[in-house]
Short mmCIF file of C-alpha atoms in Angstrom, two decimals:
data_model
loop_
_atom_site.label_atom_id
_atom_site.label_comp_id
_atom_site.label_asym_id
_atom_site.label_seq_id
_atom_site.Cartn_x
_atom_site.Cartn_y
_atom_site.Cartn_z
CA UNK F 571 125.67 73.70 40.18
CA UNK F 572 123.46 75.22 37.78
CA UNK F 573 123.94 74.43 33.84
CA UNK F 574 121.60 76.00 30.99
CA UNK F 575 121.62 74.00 27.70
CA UNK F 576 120.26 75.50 24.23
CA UNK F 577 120.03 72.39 22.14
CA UNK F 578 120.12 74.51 18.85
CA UNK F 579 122.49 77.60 17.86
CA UNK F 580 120.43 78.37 15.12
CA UNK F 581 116.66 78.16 14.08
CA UNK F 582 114.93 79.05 10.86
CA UNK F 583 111.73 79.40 10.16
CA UNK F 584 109.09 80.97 7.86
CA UNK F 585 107.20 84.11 8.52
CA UNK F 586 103.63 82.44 10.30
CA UNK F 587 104.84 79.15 10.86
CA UNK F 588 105.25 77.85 15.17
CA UNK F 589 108.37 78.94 16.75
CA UNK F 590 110.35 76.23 19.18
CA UNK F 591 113.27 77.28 20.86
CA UNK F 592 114.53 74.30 23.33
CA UNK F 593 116.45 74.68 26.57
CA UNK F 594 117.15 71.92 29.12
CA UNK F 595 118.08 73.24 32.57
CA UNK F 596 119.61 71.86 35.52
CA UNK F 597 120.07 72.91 39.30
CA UNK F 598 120.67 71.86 42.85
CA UNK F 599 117.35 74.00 43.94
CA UNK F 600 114.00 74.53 42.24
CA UNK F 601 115.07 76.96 39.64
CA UNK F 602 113.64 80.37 38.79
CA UNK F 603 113.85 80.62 34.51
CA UNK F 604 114.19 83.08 32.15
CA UNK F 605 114.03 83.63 28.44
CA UNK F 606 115.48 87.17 27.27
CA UNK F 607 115.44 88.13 23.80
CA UNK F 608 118.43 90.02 22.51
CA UNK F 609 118.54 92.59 19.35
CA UNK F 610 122.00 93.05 17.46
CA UNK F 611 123.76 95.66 19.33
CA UNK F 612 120.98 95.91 22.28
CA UNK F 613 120.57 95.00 25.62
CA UNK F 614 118.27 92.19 26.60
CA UNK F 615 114.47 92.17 27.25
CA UNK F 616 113.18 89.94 28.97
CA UNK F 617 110.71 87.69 27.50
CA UNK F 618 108.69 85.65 29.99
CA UNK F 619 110.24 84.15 33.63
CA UNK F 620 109.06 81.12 35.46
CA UNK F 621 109.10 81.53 39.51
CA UNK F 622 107.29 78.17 41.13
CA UNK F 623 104.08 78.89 40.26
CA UNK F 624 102.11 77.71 36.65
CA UNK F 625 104.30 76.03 35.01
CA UNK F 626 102.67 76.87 32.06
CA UNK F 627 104.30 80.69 31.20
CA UNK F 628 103.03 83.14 29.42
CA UNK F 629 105.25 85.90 27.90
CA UNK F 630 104.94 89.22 26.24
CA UNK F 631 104.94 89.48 22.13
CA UNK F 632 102.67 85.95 21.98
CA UNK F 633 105.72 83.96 23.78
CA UNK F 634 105.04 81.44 26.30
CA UNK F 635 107.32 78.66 27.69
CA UNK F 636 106.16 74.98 29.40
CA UNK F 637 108.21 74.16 32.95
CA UNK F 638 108.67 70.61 33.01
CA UNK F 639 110.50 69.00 35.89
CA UNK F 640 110.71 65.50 35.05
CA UNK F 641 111.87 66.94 31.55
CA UNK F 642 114.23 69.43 32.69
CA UNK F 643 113.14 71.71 30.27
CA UNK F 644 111.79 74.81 29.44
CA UNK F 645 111.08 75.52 25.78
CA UNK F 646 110.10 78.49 24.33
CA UNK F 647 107.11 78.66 21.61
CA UNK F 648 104.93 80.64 19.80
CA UNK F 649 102.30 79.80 17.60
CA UNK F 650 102.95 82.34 14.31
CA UNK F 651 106.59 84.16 14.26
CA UNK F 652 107.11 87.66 13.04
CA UNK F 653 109.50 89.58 10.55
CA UNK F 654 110.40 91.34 14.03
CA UNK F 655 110.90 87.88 16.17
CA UNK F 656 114.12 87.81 14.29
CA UNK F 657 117.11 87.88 17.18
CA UNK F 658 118.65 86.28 19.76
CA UNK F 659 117.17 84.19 22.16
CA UNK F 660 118.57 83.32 26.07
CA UNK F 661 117.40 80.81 28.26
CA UNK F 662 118.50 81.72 31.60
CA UNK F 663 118.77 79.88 34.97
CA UNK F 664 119.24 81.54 38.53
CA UNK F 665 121.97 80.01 40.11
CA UNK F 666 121.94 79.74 44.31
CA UNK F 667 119.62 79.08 46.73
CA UNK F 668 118.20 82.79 46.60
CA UNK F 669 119.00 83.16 43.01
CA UNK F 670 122.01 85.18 43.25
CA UNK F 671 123.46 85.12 39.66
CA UNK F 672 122.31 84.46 36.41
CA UNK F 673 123.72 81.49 34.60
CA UNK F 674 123.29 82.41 30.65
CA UNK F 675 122.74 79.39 27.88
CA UNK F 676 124.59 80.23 24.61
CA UNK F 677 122.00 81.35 22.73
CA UNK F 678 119.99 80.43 20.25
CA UNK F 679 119.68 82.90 16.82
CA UNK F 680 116.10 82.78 15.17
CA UNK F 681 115.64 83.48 11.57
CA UNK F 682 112.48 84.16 10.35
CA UNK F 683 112.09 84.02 6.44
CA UNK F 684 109.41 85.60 4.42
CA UNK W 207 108.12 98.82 34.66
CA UNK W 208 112.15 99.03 35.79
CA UNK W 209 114.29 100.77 33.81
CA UNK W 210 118.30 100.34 33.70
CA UNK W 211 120.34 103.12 31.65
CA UNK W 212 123.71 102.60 30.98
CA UNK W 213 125.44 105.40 28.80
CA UNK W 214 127.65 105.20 26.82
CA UNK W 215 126.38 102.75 24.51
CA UNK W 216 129.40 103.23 22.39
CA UNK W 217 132.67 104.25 22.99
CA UNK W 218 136.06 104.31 20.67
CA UNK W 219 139.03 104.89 22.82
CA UNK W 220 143.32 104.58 22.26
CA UNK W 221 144.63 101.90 23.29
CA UNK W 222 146.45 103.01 26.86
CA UNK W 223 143.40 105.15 27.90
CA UNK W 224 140.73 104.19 30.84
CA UNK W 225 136.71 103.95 29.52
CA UNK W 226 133.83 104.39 32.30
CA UNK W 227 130.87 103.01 31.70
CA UNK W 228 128.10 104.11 34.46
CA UNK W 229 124.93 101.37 34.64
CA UNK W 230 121.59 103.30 36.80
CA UNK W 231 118.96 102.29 37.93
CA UNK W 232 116.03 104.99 37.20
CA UNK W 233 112.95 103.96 39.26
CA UNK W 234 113.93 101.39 41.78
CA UNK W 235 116.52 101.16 44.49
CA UNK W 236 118.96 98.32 43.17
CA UNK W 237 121.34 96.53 46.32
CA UNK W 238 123.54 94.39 43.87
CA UNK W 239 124.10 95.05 39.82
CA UNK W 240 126.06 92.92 37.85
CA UNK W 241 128.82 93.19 34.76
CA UNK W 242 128.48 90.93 32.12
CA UNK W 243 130.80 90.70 28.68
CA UNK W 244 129.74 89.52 25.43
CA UNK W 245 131.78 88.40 23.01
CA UNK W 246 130.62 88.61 19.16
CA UNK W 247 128.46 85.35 19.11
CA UNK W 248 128.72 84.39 22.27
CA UNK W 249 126.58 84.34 25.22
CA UNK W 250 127.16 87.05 28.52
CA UNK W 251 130.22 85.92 30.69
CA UNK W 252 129.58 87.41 34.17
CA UNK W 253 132.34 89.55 34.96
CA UNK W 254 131.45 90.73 38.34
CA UNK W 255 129.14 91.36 40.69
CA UNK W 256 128.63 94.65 42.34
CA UNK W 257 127.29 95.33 46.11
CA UNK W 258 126.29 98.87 46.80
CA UNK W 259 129.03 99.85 49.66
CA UNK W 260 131.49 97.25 49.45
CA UNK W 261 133.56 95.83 47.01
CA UNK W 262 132.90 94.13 44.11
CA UNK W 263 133.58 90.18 43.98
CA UNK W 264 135.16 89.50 40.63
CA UNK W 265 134.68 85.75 38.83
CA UNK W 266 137.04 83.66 38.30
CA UNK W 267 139.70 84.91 35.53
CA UNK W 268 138.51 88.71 36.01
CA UNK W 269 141.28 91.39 36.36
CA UNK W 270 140.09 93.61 39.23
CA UNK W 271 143.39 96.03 39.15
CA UNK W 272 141.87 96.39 35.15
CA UNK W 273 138.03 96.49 35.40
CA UNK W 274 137.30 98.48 38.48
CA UNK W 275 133.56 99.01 39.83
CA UNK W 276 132.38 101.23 42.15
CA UNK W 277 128.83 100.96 43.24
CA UNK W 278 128.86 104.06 45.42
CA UNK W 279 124.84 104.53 45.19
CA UNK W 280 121.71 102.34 45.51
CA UNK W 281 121.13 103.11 42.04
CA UNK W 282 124.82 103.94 39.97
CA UNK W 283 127.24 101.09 39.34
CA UNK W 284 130.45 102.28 37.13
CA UNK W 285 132.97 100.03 35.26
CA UNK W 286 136.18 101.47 34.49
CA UNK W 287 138.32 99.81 31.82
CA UNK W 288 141.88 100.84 32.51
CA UNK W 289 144.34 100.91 30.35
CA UNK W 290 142.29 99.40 27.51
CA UNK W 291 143.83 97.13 24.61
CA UNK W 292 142.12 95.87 21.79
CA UNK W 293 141.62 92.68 23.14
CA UNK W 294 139.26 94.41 25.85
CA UNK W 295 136.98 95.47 22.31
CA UNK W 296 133.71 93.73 23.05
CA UNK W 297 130.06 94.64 24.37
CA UNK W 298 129.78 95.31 28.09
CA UNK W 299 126.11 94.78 29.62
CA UNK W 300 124.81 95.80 33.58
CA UNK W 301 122.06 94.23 35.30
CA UNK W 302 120.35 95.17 38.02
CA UNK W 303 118.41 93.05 40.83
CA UNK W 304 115.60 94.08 43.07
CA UNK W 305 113.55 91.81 45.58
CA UNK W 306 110.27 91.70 43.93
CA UNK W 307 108.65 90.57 46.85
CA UNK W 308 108.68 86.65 46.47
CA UNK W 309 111.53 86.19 44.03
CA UNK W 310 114.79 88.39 42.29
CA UNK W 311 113.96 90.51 39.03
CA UNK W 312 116.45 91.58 36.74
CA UNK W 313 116.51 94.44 34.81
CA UNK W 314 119.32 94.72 32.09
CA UNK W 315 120.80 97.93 30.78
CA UNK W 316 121.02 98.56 26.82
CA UNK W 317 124.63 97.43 26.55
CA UNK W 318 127.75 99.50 25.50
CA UNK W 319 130.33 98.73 22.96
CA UNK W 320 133.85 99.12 23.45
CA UNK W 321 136.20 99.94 20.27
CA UNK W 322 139.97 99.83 21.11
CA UNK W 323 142.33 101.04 18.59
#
């Protein structure tokens, strides 16, 4: 089965300052993975998805996430955060062998102080 | 790139009445769409997932008799809410997925929130 951890509910930081959002993953077949970004009261956009090929992803709004397999992870950084990086964060896992569903981690909120 | 419109994006109903909530897909064809709830602070629960032409397979839990979906089109999914309480109050987001080619994309809609009273 396929299981999406976000290690932290909550991350603060200041306005400029690196961004690190973690997420562990696991799955029974080589995993697509997602990160969406969610606004109060919005839908979600997504951020940046990794699909078997660099494992090295880069996103839109300066985002990128790292795929590593013998880590199980796939964190989400950015070097300088923004007044408007403030939100919600998902780290999302395709579940299946065709990646029928989407298996949501619980989110992590990102504060970004000025 | 795809676009997903789901309308309303808020609703306030009496408790007793029905709520439809229509999810489209505006530039791309879209076989399956899925319902997801959101609870305040909490991640998406999938609800259901919806095949264009056939019925919708529920997850575990769901009331299908109480949140009906029709996915008549290639690119309209609707959620009814019947009977609504106020424990049915909460934000209601579609998806939908397209074959990109090599892998699944999915495109979600804007979200609508449900007020009971």
């Amino acid at each position: 089965a396929q299981s999406v951890t976000q290690l932290d509910s909550h991350v603060s930081v200041s306005e400029g300052t690196p961004v690190l959002l973690r997420c562990n993953y696991s799955s029974s077949y080589s995993p697509s993975l997602f990160w969406y970004v969610q606004h109060p009261n919005k839908g979600l956009q997504l951020l940046l998805k990794y699909t078997s090929a660099a494992t090295l992803v880069k996103g839109i709004n300066g985002f990128e996430a790292e795929f590593k397999k013998s880590e199980t992870s796939f964190h989400l950084t950015k070097p300088s955060a923004h007044m408007s990086d403030a939100a919600e964060y998902f780290c999302v896992v395709s579940s299946g062998e065709y990646g029928n569903k989407l298996v949501f981690g619980a989110g992590t909120i990102l504060r970004v102080k000025s | 790139g795809a676009v997903v419109s789901q309308h309303p994006s808020r609703v306030i109903c009496k408790s007793g009445t029905s709520v439809k909530i229509e999810c489209r897909s505006l530039d791309f064809q879209a076989t399956t769409m899925f319902w997801y709830r959101q609870f305040p602070k909490q991640s998406l629960m999938l609800m259901a997932t919806s095949n264009e032409g056939s019925k919708a397979t529920y997850e575990q839990g769901v009331e299908k008799d109480k949140f009906l979906i029709n996915h008549a089109s290639l690119t309209l999914s609707t959620l009814t809410v019947t009977s609504a309480h106020p424990e049915d109050s909460s934000f209601y987001i579609c998806s939908a997925r397209a074959w990109t080619g090599a892998n699944y994309g999915y495109t979600f809609g804007s979200g609508t929130r449900l007020t009971v009273v």
